[in-house]
mmCIF file of C-alpha atoms in Angstrom:
data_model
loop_
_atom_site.group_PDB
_atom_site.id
_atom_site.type_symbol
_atom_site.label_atom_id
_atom_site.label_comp_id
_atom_site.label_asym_id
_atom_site.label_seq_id
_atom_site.Cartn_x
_atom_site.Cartn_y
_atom_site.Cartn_z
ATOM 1 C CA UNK A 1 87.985 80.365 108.021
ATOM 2 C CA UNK A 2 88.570 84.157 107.758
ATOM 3 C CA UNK A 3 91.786 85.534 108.104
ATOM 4 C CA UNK A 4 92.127 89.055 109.479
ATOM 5 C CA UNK A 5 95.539 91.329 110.014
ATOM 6 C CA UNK A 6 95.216 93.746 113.007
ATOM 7 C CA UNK A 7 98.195 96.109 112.415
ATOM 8 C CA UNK A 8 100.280 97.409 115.531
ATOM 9 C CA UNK A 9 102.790 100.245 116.164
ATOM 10 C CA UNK A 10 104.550 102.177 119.130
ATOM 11 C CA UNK A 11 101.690 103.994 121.334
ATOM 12 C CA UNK A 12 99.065 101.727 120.429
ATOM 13 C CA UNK A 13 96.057 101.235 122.068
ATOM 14 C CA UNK A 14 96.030 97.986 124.109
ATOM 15 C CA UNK A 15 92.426 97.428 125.308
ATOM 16 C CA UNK A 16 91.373 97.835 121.439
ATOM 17 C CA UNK A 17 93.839 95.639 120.088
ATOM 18 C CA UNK A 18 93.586 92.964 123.094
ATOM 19 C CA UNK A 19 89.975 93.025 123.172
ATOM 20 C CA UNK A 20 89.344 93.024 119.661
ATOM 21 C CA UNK A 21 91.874 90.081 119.101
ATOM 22 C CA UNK A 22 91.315 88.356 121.621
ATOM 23 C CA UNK A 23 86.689 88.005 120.483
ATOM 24 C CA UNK A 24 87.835 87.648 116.862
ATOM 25 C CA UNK A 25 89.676 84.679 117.766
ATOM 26 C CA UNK A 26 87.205 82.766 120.448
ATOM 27 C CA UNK A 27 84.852 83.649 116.909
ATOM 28 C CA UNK A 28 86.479 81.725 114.860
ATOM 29 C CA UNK A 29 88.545 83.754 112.742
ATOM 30 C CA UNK A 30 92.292 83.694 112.525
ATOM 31 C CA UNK A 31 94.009 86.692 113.324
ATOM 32 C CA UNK A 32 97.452 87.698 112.950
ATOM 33 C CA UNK A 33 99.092 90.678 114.779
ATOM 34 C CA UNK A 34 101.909 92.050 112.924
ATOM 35 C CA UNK A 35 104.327 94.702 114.332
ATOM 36 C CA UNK A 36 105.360 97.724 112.505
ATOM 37 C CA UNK A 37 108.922 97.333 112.606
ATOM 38 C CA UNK A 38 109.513 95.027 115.241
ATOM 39 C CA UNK A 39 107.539 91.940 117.032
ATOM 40 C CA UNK A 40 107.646 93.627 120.562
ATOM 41 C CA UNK A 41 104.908 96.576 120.417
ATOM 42 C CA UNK A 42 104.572 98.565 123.380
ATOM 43 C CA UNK A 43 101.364 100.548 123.650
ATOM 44 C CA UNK A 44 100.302 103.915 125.112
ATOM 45 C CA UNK A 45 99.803 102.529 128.272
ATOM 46 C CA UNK A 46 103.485 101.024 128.907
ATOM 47 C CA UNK A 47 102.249 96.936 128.230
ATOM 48 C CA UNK A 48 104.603 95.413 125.436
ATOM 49 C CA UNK A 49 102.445 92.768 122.639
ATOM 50 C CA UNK A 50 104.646 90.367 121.376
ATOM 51 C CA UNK A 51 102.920 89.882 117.876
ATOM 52 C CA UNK A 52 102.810 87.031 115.387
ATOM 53 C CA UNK A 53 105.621 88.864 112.460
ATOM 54 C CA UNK A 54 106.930 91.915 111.548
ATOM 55 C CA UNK A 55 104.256 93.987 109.134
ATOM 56 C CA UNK A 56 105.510 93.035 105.446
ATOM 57 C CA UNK A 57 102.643 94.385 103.154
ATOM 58 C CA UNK A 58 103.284 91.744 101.119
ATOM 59 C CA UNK A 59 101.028 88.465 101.120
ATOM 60 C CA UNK A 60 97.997 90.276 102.844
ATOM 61 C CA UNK A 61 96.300 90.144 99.798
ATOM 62 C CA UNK A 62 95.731 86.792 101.020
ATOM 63 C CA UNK A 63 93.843 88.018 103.930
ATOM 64 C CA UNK A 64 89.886 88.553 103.997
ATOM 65 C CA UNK A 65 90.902 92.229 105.821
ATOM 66 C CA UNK A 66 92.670 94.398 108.017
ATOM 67 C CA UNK A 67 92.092 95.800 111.631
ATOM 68 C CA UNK A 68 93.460 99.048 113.024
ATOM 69 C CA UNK A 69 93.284 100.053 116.218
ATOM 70 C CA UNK A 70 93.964 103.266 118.054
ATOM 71 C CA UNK A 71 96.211 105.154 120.444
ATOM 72 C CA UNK A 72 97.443 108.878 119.004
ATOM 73 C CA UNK A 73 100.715 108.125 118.595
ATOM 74 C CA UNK A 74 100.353 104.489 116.590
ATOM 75 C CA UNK A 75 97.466 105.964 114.611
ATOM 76 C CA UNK A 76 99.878 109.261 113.426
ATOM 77 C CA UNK A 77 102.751 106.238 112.502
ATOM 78 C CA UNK A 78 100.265 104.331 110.451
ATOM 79 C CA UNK A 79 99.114 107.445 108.813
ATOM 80 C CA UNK A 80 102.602 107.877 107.776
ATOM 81 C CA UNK A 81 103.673 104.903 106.177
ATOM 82 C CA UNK A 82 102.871 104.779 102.669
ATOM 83 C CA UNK A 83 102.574 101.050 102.994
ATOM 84 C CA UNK A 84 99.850 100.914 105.262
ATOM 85 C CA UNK A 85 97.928 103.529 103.138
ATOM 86 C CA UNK A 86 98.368 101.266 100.102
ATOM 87 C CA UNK A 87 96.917 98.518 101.974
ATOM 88 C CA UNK A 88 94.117 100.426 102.801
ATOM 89 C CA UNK A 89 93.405 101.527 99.048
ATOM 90 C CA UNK A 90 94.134 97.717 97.759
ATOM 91 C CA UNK A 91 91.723 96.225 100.056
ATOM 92 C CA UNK A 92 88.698 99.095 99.469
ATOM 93 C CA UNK A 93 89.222 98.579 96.219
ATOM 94 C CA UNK A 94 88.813 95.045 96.348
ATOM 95 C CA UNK A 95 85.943 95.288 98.947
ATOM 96 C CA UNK A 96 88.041 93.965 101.810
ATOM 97 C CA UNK A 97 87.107 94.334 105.001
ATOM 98 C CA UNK A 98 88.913 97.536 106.477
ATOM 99 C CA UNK A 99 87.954 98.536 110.432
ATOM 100 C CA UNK A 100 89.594 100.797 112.463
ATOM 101 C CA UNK A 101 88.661 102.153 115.850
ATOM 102 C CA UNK A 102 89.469 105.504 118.070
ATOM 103 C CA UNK A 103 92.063 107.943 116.031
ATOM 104 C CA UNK A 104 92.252 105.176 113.619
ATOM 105 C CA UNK A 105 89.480 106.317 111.190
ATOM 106 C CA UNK A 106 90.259 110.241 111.477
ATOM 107 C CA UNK A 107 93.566 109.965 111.619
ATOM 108 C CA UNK A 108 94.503 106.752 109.231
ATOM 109 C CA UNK A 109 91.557 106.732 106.590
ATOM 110 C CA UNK A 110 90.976 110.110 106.563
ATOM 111 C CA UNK A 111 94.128 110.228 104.177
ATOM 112 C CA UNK A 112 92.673 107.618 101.688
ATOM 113 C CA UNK A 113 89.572 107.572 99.631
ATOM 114 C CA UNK A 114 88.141 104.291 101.913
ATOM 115 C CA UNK A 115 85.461 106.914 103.751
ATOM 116 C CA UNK A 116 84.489 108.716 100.689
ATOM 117 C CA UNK A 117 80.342 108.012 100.241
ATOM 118 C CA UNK A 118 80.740 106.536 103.650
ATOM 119 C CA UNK A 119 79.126 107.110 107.284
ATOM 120 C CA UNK A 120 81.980 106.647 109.798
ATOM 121 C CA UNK A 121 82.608 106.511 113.507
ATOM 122 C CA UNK A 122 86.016 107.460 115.750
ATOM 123 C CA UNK A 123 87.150 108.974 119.301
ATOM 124 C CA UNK A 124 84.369 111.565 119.907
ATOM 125 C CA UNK A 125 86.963 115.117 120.126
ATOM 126 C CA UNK A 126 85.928 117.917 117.856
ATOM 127 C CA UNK A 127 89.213 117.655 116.703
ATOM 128 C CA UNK A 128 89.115 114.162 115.250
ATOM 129 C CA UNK A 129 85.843 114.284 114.103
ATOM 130 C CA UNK A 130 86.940 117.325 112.108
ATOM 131 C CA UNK A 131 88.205 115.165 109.624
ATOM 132 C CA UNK A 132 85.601 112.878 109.091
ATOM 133 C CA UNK A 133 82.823 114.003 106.232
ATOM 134 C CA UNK A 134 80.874 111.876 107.635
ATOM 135 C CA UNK A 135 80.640 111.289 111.153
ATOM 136 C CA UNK A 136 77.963 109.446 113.149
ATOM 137 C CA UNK A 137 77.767 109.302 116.399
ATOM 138 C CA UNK A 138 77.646 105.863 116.962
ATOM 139 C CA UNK A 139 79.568 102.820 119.374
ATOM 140 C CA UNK A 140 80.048 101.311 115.782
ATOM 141 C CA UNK A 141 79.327 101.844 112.424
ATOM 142 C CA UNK A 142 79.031 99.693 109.189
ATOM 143 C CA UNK A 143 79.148 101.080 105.860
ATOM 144 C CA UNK A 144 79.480 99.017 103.403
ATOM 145 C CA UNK A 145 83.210 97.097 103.957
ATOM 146 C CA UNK A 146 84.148 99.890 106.108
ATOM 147 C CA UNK A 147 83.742 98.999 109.971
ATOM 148 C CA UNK A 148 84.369 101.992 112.755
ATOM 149 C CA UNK A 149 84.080 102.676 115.826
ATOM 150 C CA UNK A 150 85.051 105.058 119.268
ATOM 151 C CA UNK A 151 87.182 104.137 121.870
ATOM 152 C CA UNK A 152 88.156 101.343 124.011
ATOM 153 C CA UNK A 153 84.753 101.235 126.052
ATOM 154 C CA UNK A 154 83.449 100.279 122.423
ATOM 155 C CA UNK A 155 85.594 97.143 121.443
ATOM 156 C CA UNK A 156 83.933 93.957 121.941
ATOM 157 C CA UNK A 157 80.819 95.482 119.929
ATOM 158 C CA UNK A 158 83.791 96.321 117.375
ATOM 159 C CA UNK A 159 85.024 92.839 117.311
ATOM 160 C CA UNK A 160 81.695 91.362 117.472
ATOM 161 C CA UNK A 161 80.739 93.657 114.498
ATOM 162 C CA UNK A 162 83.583 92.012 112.706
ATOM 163 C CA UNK A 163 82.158 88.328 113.537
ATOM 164 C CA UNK A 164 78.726 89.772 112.368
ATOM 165 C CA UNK A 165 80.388 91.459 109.085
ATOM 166 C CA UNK A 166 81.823 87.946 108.077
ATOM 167 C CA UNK A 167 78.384 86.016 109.385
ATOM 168 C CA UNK A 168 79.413 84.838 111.869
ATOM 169 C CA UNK A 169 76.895 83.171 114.788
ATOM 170 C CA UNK A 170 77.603 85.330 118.086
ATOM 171 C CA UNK A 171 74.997 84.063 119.796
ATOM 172 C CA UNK A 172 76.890 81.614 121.869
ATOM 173 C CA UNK A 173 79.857 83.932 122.021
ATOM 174 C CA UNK A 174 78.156 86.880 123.599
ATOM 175 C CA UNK A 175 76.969 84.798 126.362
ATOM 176 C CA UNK A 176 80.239 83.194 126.947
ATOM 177 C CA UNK A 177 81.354 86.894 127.311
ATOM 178 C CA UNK A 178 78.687 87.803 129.575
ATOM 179 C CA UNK A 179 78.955 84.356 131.436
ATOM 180 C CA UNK A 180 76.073 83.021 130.757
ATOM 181 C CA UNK A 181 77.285 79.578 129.446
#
């Protein structure tokens, strides 16, 4: 079973991290939602996540990758701590899967080397697309172990290109979602 940590701070986005979570896990992978700072996360929208721990960097090199999602204020915190930005670098550098959505990939991995050769996807504002070198205008994109994508309209095709990413069969998913079971 895969094993995926979707990271979480003050202002985050909830329909990306709910969404995303929420398909990951009727997939079949185990995800675990870890606070930065505290277990109690509220999000840009005023709904408080209680996760599974407090974000320790240490022991996620035992998971298969990490998840990011967005919401301008969370994405500026994780762009600021030094651990999270380590993460990122251990886990491209061990071809881990790294996928962030929204501000996430201008705002977080634009400060690492993880985009570097690589097509990539976020919240379609000239400003945030400023820092991408290479932007596509895309739902999601896949490069390599790098997964991206826009906004919240776009996260069950994020999660599902997670599933996909790990081989996952979402077939039987996808009509579950669209209730056709």
């Amino acid at each position: 079973m895969k094993r995926l940590a979707v990271v979480i701070s003050e202002g985050f986005e909830e329909m990306e991290c709910v969404s995303t979570v929420d398909v990951l896990r009727r997939g079949g992978v185990e995800v675990e939602v870890l606070g930065l700072g505290d277990v109690n996360i509220t999000g840009a929208h005023g709904i408080t996540i209680t996760c599974d721990e407090i974000f320790n960097c240490f022991g996620l090199s035992e998971f298969d990758g990490v998840v990011l999602v967005g919401g301008m204020k969370n994405a500026i915190t994780l762009s600021e701590t030094n651990d999270i930005l380590s993460l990122l670098e251990d886990f491209n550098n061990n071809e881990k899967l790294i996928a962030g959505i929204c501000a996430t990939p201008s705002i977080v991995f634009s400060k690492t080397n993880i985009l570097r050769g690589k097509g990539a996807t976020c919240y379609p504002s000239s400003d945030l697309i400023a820092n991408l070198e290479n932007f596509i205008d895309s739902p999601v994109v896949v490069s390599g172990n790098v997964i991206t994508s826009q906004s919240p309209a776009t996260a069950i095709d994020f999660a599902l290109a997670i599933l996909n990413y790990f081989e996952i069969d979402v077939s039987s998913l996808i009509s579950e979602l669209k209730g056709k079971m």
